[in-house]
Coordinates of C-alpha atoms in Angstrom, one line a residue:
X1 CA 0.0 0.0 0.0
X2 CA 1.3 3.4 -1.0
X3 CA 0.2 6.4 1.1
X4 CA 0.8 10.0 0.1
X5 CA 0.8 12.7 2.6
X6 CA 1.3 16.5 2.5
X7 CA 4.1 18.0 4.4
X8 CA 4.3 21.7 5.0
X9 CA 1.6 23.1 2.7
X10 CA 0.3 26.6 3.2
X11 CA -3.1 26.6 4.9
X12 CA -2.8 23.0 6.1
X13 CA -1.8 22.0 9.6
X14 CA 0.4 19.0 10.3
X15 CA 1.3 17.7 13.7
X16 CA 1.5 14.3 15.5
X17 CA -1.9 14.7 17.2
X18 CA -5.3 15.8 16.2
X19 CA -8.5 17.0 18.0
X20 CA -11.7 15.0 18.2
X21 CA -14.9 14.6 20.2
X22 CA -15.1 11.2 21.9
X23 CA -18.0 9.4 23.5
X24 CA -16.8 6.9 26.2
X25 CA -20.3 6.1 27.4
X26 CA -23.8 6.6 26.1
X27 CA -25.8 9.5 27.6
X28 CA -26.7 13.1 27.2
X29 CA -24.6 15.9 25.7
X30 CA -22.4 15.8 28.8
X31 CA -20.7 12.6 27.6
X32 CA -19.2 14.4 24.6
X33 CA -15.5 14.8 25.5
X34 CA -13.1 17.2 23.6
X35 CA -9.7 15.7 23.2
X36 CA -6.5 16.7 21.6
X37 CA -4.6 13.4 21.9
X38 CA -5.7 11.7 18.6
X39 CA -2.7 9.9 17.0
X40 CA -2.4 11.5 13.6
X41 CA 0.4 9.2 12.4
X42 CA -1.8 6.2 13.3
X43 CA -4.8 7.6 11.5
X44 CA -2.8 8.4 8.3
X45 CA -0.8 5.2 8.4
X46 CA -3.9 3.0 8.1
X47 CA -5.4 4.6 5.0
X48 CA -6.7 2.0 2.6
X49 CA -6.3 2.2 -1.2
X50 CA -9.7 3.7 -1.7
X51 CA -9.6 6.1 1.3
X52 CA -8.3 9.6 2.1
X53 CA -7.7 11.6 5.2
X54 CA -9.5 15.0 5.2
X55 CA -8.4 17.9 7.3
X56 CA -11.8 19.2 8.3
X57 CA -12.9 22.8 8.2
X58 CA -16.5 22.2 9.2
X59 CA -18.6 19.3 10.4
X60 CA -22.4 19.1 10.2
X61 CA -24.4 18.5 13.4
X62 CA -27.5 16.2 12.9
X63 CA -30.1 14.5 15.1
X64 CA -28.7 11.1 14.1
X65 CA -25.5 12.1 16.0
X66 CA -27.6 12.4 19.2
X67 CA -29.1 9.0 18.5
X68 CA -25.6 7.3 18.4
X69 CA -24.4 9.4 21.4
X70 CA -27.4 8.4 23.5
X71 CA -27.3 4.7 22.5
X72 CA -30.7 4.8 20.7
X73 CA -28.7 3.6 17.6
X74 CA -26.1 1.0 18.3
X75 CA -22.4 1.9 18.5
X76 CA -19.9 0.6 21.0
X77 CA -17.9 3.3 22.9
X78 CA -15.4 4.8 22.7
X79 CA -16.2 6.4 19.3
X80 CA -16.0 9.8 17.6
X81 CA -19.4 11.3 16.7
X82 CA -20.4 12.8 13.3
X83 CA -21.7 11.9 9.9
X84 CA -20.6 14.7 7.5
X85 CA -18.1 17.4 7.0
X86 CA -16.0 19.3 4.5
X87 CA -12.3 20.1 4.2
X88 CA -9.1 19.4 2.3
X89 CA -7.5 16.0 1.5
X90 CA -4.1 15.7 3.1
X91 CA -3.5 12.0 2.9
X92 CA -4.4 9.6 0.1
X93 CA -4.2 5.9 -0.6
X94 CA -2.7 4.1 -3.6
X95 CA -5.9 4.7 -5.7
X96 CA -6.8 8.2 -4.4
X97 CA -3.7 10.3 -5.1
X98 CA -5.7 12.5 -7.6
X99 CA -7.6 13.9 -4.6
X100 CA -4.5 15.3 -2.8
X101 CA -5.0 18.9 -1.9
X102 CA -8.6 19.0 -3.2
X103 CA -11.6 20.3 -1.3
X104 CA -14.2 17.7 -0.6
X105 CA -17.5 17.2 1.2
X106 CA -18.4 13.8 2.6
X107 CA -21.0 11.8 4.5
X108 CA -21.1 8.3 5.9
X109 CA -22.3 5.9 8.5
X110 CA -20.4 7.0 11.6
X111 CA -17.5 8.5 9.9
X112 CA -16.4 10.4 13.0
X113 CA -16.5 13.9 11.5
X114 CA -16.4 15.7 14.9
X115 CA -12.6 15.9 14.5
X116 CA -9.8 18.0 13.0
X117 CA -8.9 15.0 10.7
X118 CA -11.0 12.1 9.5
X119 CA -10.6 9.0 7.3
X120 CA -13.1 8.9 4.5
X121 CA -13.9 6.3 1.7
X122 CA -14.0 8.0 -1.7
X123 CA -17.4 6.5 -2.3
X124 CA -18.8 8.7 0.5
X125 CA -17.5 12.0 -0.7
X126 CA -17.9 14.6 -3.4
X127 CA -15.2 16.7 -5.0
X128 CA -15.8 20.4 -4.6
X129 CA -14.6 23.5 -6.6
X130 CA -11.5 25.2 -5.2
X131 CA -13.6 28.2 -4.3
X132 CA -16.5 26.3 -2.8
X133 CA -18.1 27.4 0.4
X134 CA -17.0 24.7 2.7
X135 CA -19.5 25.6 5.5
X136 CA -22.4 25.3 3.1
X137 CA -21.0 22.0 1.7
X138 CA -20.6 20.5 5.2
X139 CA -24.1 21.6 6.1
X140 CA -25.9 20.2 3.2
X141 CA -24.6 16.7 2.4
X142 CA -26.5 14.5 4.9
X143 CA -29.7 16.6 5.0
X144 CA -29.5 17.3 1.3
X145 CA -29.2 13.7 0.3
X146 CA -31.9 12.7 2.8
X147 CA -34.3 15.3 1.5
X148 CA -33.5 14.2 -2.1
X149 CA -34.4 10.5 -1.6
X150 CA -37.5 11.4 0.5
X151 CA -39.0 13.7 -2.2
X152 CA -37.8 11.8 -5.3
X153 CA -38.1 8.2 -4.2
X154 CA -39.7 7.3 -0.9
X155 CA -42.7 9.2 -2.1
X156 CA -42.2 10.6 -5.6
X157 CA -43.7 14.1 -5.2
X158 CA -45.6 15.3 -8.3
X159 CA -46.8 18.7 -9.4
X160 CA -50.0 19.6 -7.6
X161 CA -49.5 17.1 -4.7
X162 CA -50.2 18.3 -1.1
X163 CA -47.3 17.7 1.2
X164 CA -47.0 18.1 5.0
X165 CA -43.5 18.8 6.3
X166 CA -42.9 18.8 10.1
X167 CA -40.1 20.9 11.6
X168 CA -40.3 22.9 8.4
X169 CA -37.8 25.5 9.7
X170 CA -35.2 22.8 10.5
X171 CA -32.3 21.7 8.2
X172 CA -34.2 18.9 6.5
X173 CA -37.5 20.6 6.7
X174 CA -36.3 23.6 4.8
X175 CA -34.7 21.5 2.1
X176 CA -37.7 19.2 1.7
X177 CA -40.0 22.1 1.4
X178 CA -37.8 23.8 -1.3
X179 CA -37.4 20.6 -3.3
X180 CA -41.2 20.1 -3.2
X181 CA -41.9 23.6 -4.3
X182 CA -39.4 23.2 -7.2
X183 CA -41.5 20.3 -8.4
X184 CA -44.7 22.4 -8.1
X185 CA -46.3 20.8 -5.0
X186 CA -48.4 22.5 -2.4
X187 CA -46.5 22.5 0.9
X188 CA -47.9 22.8 4.4
X189 CA -45.2 23.2 7.1
X190 CA -45.4 23.0 10.8
X191 CA -43.2 24.8 13.3
X192 CA -43.2 25.8 17.0
X193 CA -42.5 29.5 17.1
X194 CA -43.4 32.6 15.2
X195 CA -39.8 33.1 14.1
X196 CA -39.7 29.5 12.7
X197 CA -43.0 30.1 10.9
X198 CA -41.5 33.1 9.1
X199 CA -38.4 31.1 8.1
X200 CA -40.5 28.3 6.7
X201 CA -42.4 30.8 4.6
X202 CA -39.4 32.9 3.4
X203 CA -36.7 30.2 2.9
X204 CA -38.7 27.0 2.7
X205 CA -41.4 28.8 0.5
X206 CA -44.2 26.9 2.3
X207 CA -47.7 27.8 1.0
X208 CA -49.1 27.4 4.5
X209 CA -47.4 27.2 7.9
X210 CA -49.0 26.0 11.1
X211 CA -47.7 26.9 14.5
X212 CA -48.4 23.6 16.3
X213 CA -47.7 25.1 19.7
X214 CA -50.8 27.2 19.2
X215 CA -53.1 25.1 17.0
X216 CA -54.0 21.5 16.5
X217 CA -52.2 20.8 13.2
X218 CA -54.3 17.9 11.9
X219 CA -57.4 20.1 12.3
X220 CA -55.7 23.0 10.5
X221 CA -54.5 20.7 7.7
X222 CA -58.0 19.5 7.1
X223 CA -59.2 23.1 6.9
X224 CA -56.6 23.8 4.2
X225 CA -57.2 20.5 2.2
X226 CA -60.3 18.6 3.5
X227 CA -59.4 15.3 1.9
X228 CA -55.9 15.3 3.5
X229 CA -52.4 15.4 2.2
X230 CA -50.7 12.9 -0.2
X231 CA -47.6 12.5 2.0
X232 CA -46.2 13.5 5.4
X233 CA -42.5 13.9 5.9
X234 CA -42.1 13.5 9.7
X235 CA -38.6 13.8 11.2
X236 CA -40.1 14.7 14.7
X237 CA -41.3 11.3 15.6
X238 CA -43.2 10.5 18.8
X239 CA -45.1 13.8 19.4
X240 CA -46.4 14.2 15.8
X241 CA -46.9 10.7 14.7
X242 CA -50.6 10.3 15.5
X243 CA -51.5 13.7 14.2
X244 CA -49.6 12.9 11.0
X245 CA -51.8 9.8 10.4
X246 CA -54.9 12.0 10.9
X247 CA -53.6 14.5 8.3
X248 CA -53.3 12.0 5.4
X249 CA -55.9 11.3 2.7
X250 CA -56.9 7.7 1.9
X251 CA -53.9 5.7 0.7
X252 CA -51.6 8.5 1.7
X253 CA -47.9 7.9 2.6
X254 CA -46.5 8.5 6.0
X255 CA -42.7 8.8 5.8
X256 CA -41.3 8.8 9.4
X257 CA -37.6 9.5 9.1
X258 CA -36.5 10.9 12.4
X259 CA -37.0 10.8 16.2
X260 CA -36.4 14.4 17.3
X261 CA -39.1 14.1 20.0
X262 CA -38.4 10.5 20.8
X263 CA -38.9 7.1 19.0
X264 CA -42.4 6.3 17.8
X265 CA -44.2 3.6 19.7
X266 CA -45.0 0.3 17.9
X267 CA -47.8 0.6 15.4
X268 CA -50.4 -2.1 14.8
X269 CA -51.0 -2.7 11.0
X270 CA -54.8 -2.5 11.6
X271 CA -54.4 1.2 12.7
X272 CA -53.2 2.0 9.1
X273 CA -56.3 0.3 7.7
X274 CA -58.6 2.2 10.0
X275 CA -56.9 5.5 9.0
X276 CA -57.6 5.0 5.3
X277 CA -55.4 2.2 4.0
X278 CA -52.3 4.3 4.7
X279 CA -48.7 3.4 3.8
X280 CA -46.1 3.7 6.5
X281 CA -42.3 3.7 5.9
X282 CA -39.3 4.3 8.1
X283 CA -36.5 4.9 5.6
X284 CA -32.8 5.5 6.0
X285 CA -30.4 7.3 3.7
X286 CA -28.0 4.4 3.4
X287 CA -30.5 2.2 1.6
X288 CA -30.9 5.0 -1.0
X289 CA -27.2 5.6 -1.7
X290 CA -25.9 2.0 -1.7
X291 CA -25.6 1.9 -5.4
X292 CA -22.7 4.1 -6.6
X293 CA -24.5 5.5 -9.6
X294 CA -27.6 6.4 -7.6
X295 CA -25.5 7.9 -4.9
X296 CA -23.5 10.1 -7.4
X297 CA -26.7 11.2 -9.1
X298 CA -28.1 12.5 -5.8
X299 CA -24.9 14.3 -4.9
X300 CA -24.8 15.9 -8.4
X301 CA -28.4 17.1 -8.1
X302 CA -27.9 18.5 -4.6
X303 CA -24.7 20.3 -5.5
X304 CA -26.1 21.6 -8.7
X305 CA -29.2 23.0 -7.1
X306 CA -27.1 24.6 -4.3
X307 CA -24.9 26.3 -6.9
X308 CA -27.9 27.5 -9.0
X309 CA -29.8 28.7 -6.0
X310 CA -32.7 26.3 -6.5
X311 CA -32.1 25.2 -2.9
X312 CA -30.5 27.3 -0.1
X313 CA -28.6 25.9 2.8
X314 CA -29.3 27.9 5.9
X315 CA -26.7 27.7 8.7
X316 CA -28.2 29.1 11.8
X317 CA -25.6 28.4 14.5
X318 CA -21.8 27.7 14.3
X319 CA -19.9 26.3 17.3
X320 CA -16.2 25.6 17.7
X321 CA -15.3 21.9 17.8
X322 CA -14.6 22.1 21.5
X323 CA -18.2 23.3 22.1
X324 CA -19.9 20.2 20.6
X325 CA -21.7 19.6 23.8
X326 CA -23.4 23.0 23.5
X327 CA -24.2 22.3 19.9
X328 CA -26.1 19.1 20.9
X329 CA -27.9 21.0 23.7
X330 CA -29.0 23.6 21.2
X331 CA -30.2 21.0 18.7
X332 CA -32.1 18.9 21.2
X333 CA -33.8 21.9 22.7
X334 CA -35.6 22.2 19.4
X335 CA -34.8 25.9 19.5
X336 CA -32.6 26.0 16.4
X337 CA -33.5 26.8 12.8
X338 CA -31.8 25.6 9.7
X339 CA -28.5 23.8 10.2
X340 CA -26.0 23.7 13.1
X341 CA -22.3 23.2 12.2
X342 CA -19.0 22.9 14.0
X343 CA -16.0 25.0 12.9
X344 CA -12.7 23.2 13.2

C-alpha cells in the first residue's frame, strides 16, 4: 500500500496529534469529550487504497449524531461522533492520489466527523470546486441527500400534490420544502415559534405554515385540504406521529424518518387500515445511496441545485469543535432553525 501525505503546505496543519470529540459512554450531551490526543500518524498510516484523510474545516451536526451518542442507535464506545463534513484532502491511498490537496465534502455511516482529521472512503465524498463554500457544503450533504431521496423516491412528489412537512424550519424541513416547491407541489409546514413560521415561509417557501404550539395541526391541515395530504415527511417522531396519520388522505404515505421528540411507539397494522389504508415507511439514507451510480446522481443534483440557488442551505448556528456539547444541547432543545455546524 502506498500512502501519500502532504508535508508543510500553506493553509494545512500538520502535527503528530489531532483533535476530536469522543463518546466513552452513552448518555446526554455531557458525555461528549473534547480531546487533543488523537494519534495522527496512526490515522494516516492505516489509509486503505480507496480512502483519504480529510483535514476538516467544518462538520455538520445532525439529530442522528444524538441517537448514536445516547445509545438509541447501536455503536460501542469509545467512538467519535459525526456523519458529515468538508475540508481538504491531506493523505491519500494508492488509488486516491488524484484527490490530494482538493476540497471535498463527505458523509457516511459513523465517519467520526467531529474531529480535525477524519478518514473517508471516496465512495462517500464529493469533489468540490477550489472556491467552494465549505461551510455550506458541510451543512448540506447529509440533509440534502436525505431530502432528495424522500422527495424523489420514498414518495415521488408530483406537481399539484399536497405535502405536510414537520419541523419545516429545520435543516431537513427547509430543504424538503424547497425541493417540493421546485416540483410544483403545495407545501404545508409545521413549526413551534413565530420566528420559525417566518423562516418556513421565506426560505422554505411553504404555502401554509401551522404553529403547532398554538393550534391542532391535523385540524388545521383538514381546513386547508379537507381530503388530507398525499404525503407527510415527519422527522419529529413520537409527538407528531398520531397527528400525521390523521392528516393523510386515503392511501396516503407516512414517511417517518426521524426521532427528534423520541422514538415512535410500535404501530399495529390495523391502525393503518382504519386511518384509510395508509402506507407507512421508516426509511434511512444508506438504503438509497448503496448503489454508486444512484449515490452520485443524488450528490450531483444537490450540489447543482445549491450552486444555481434552486435550494438554499441555511446555517443558523456555528460552534467551535470544543463546544460540541453546547451544539447538541441547542439542537435537542428544538430551539434551532436551519443547520448547526462545528467550525474546526
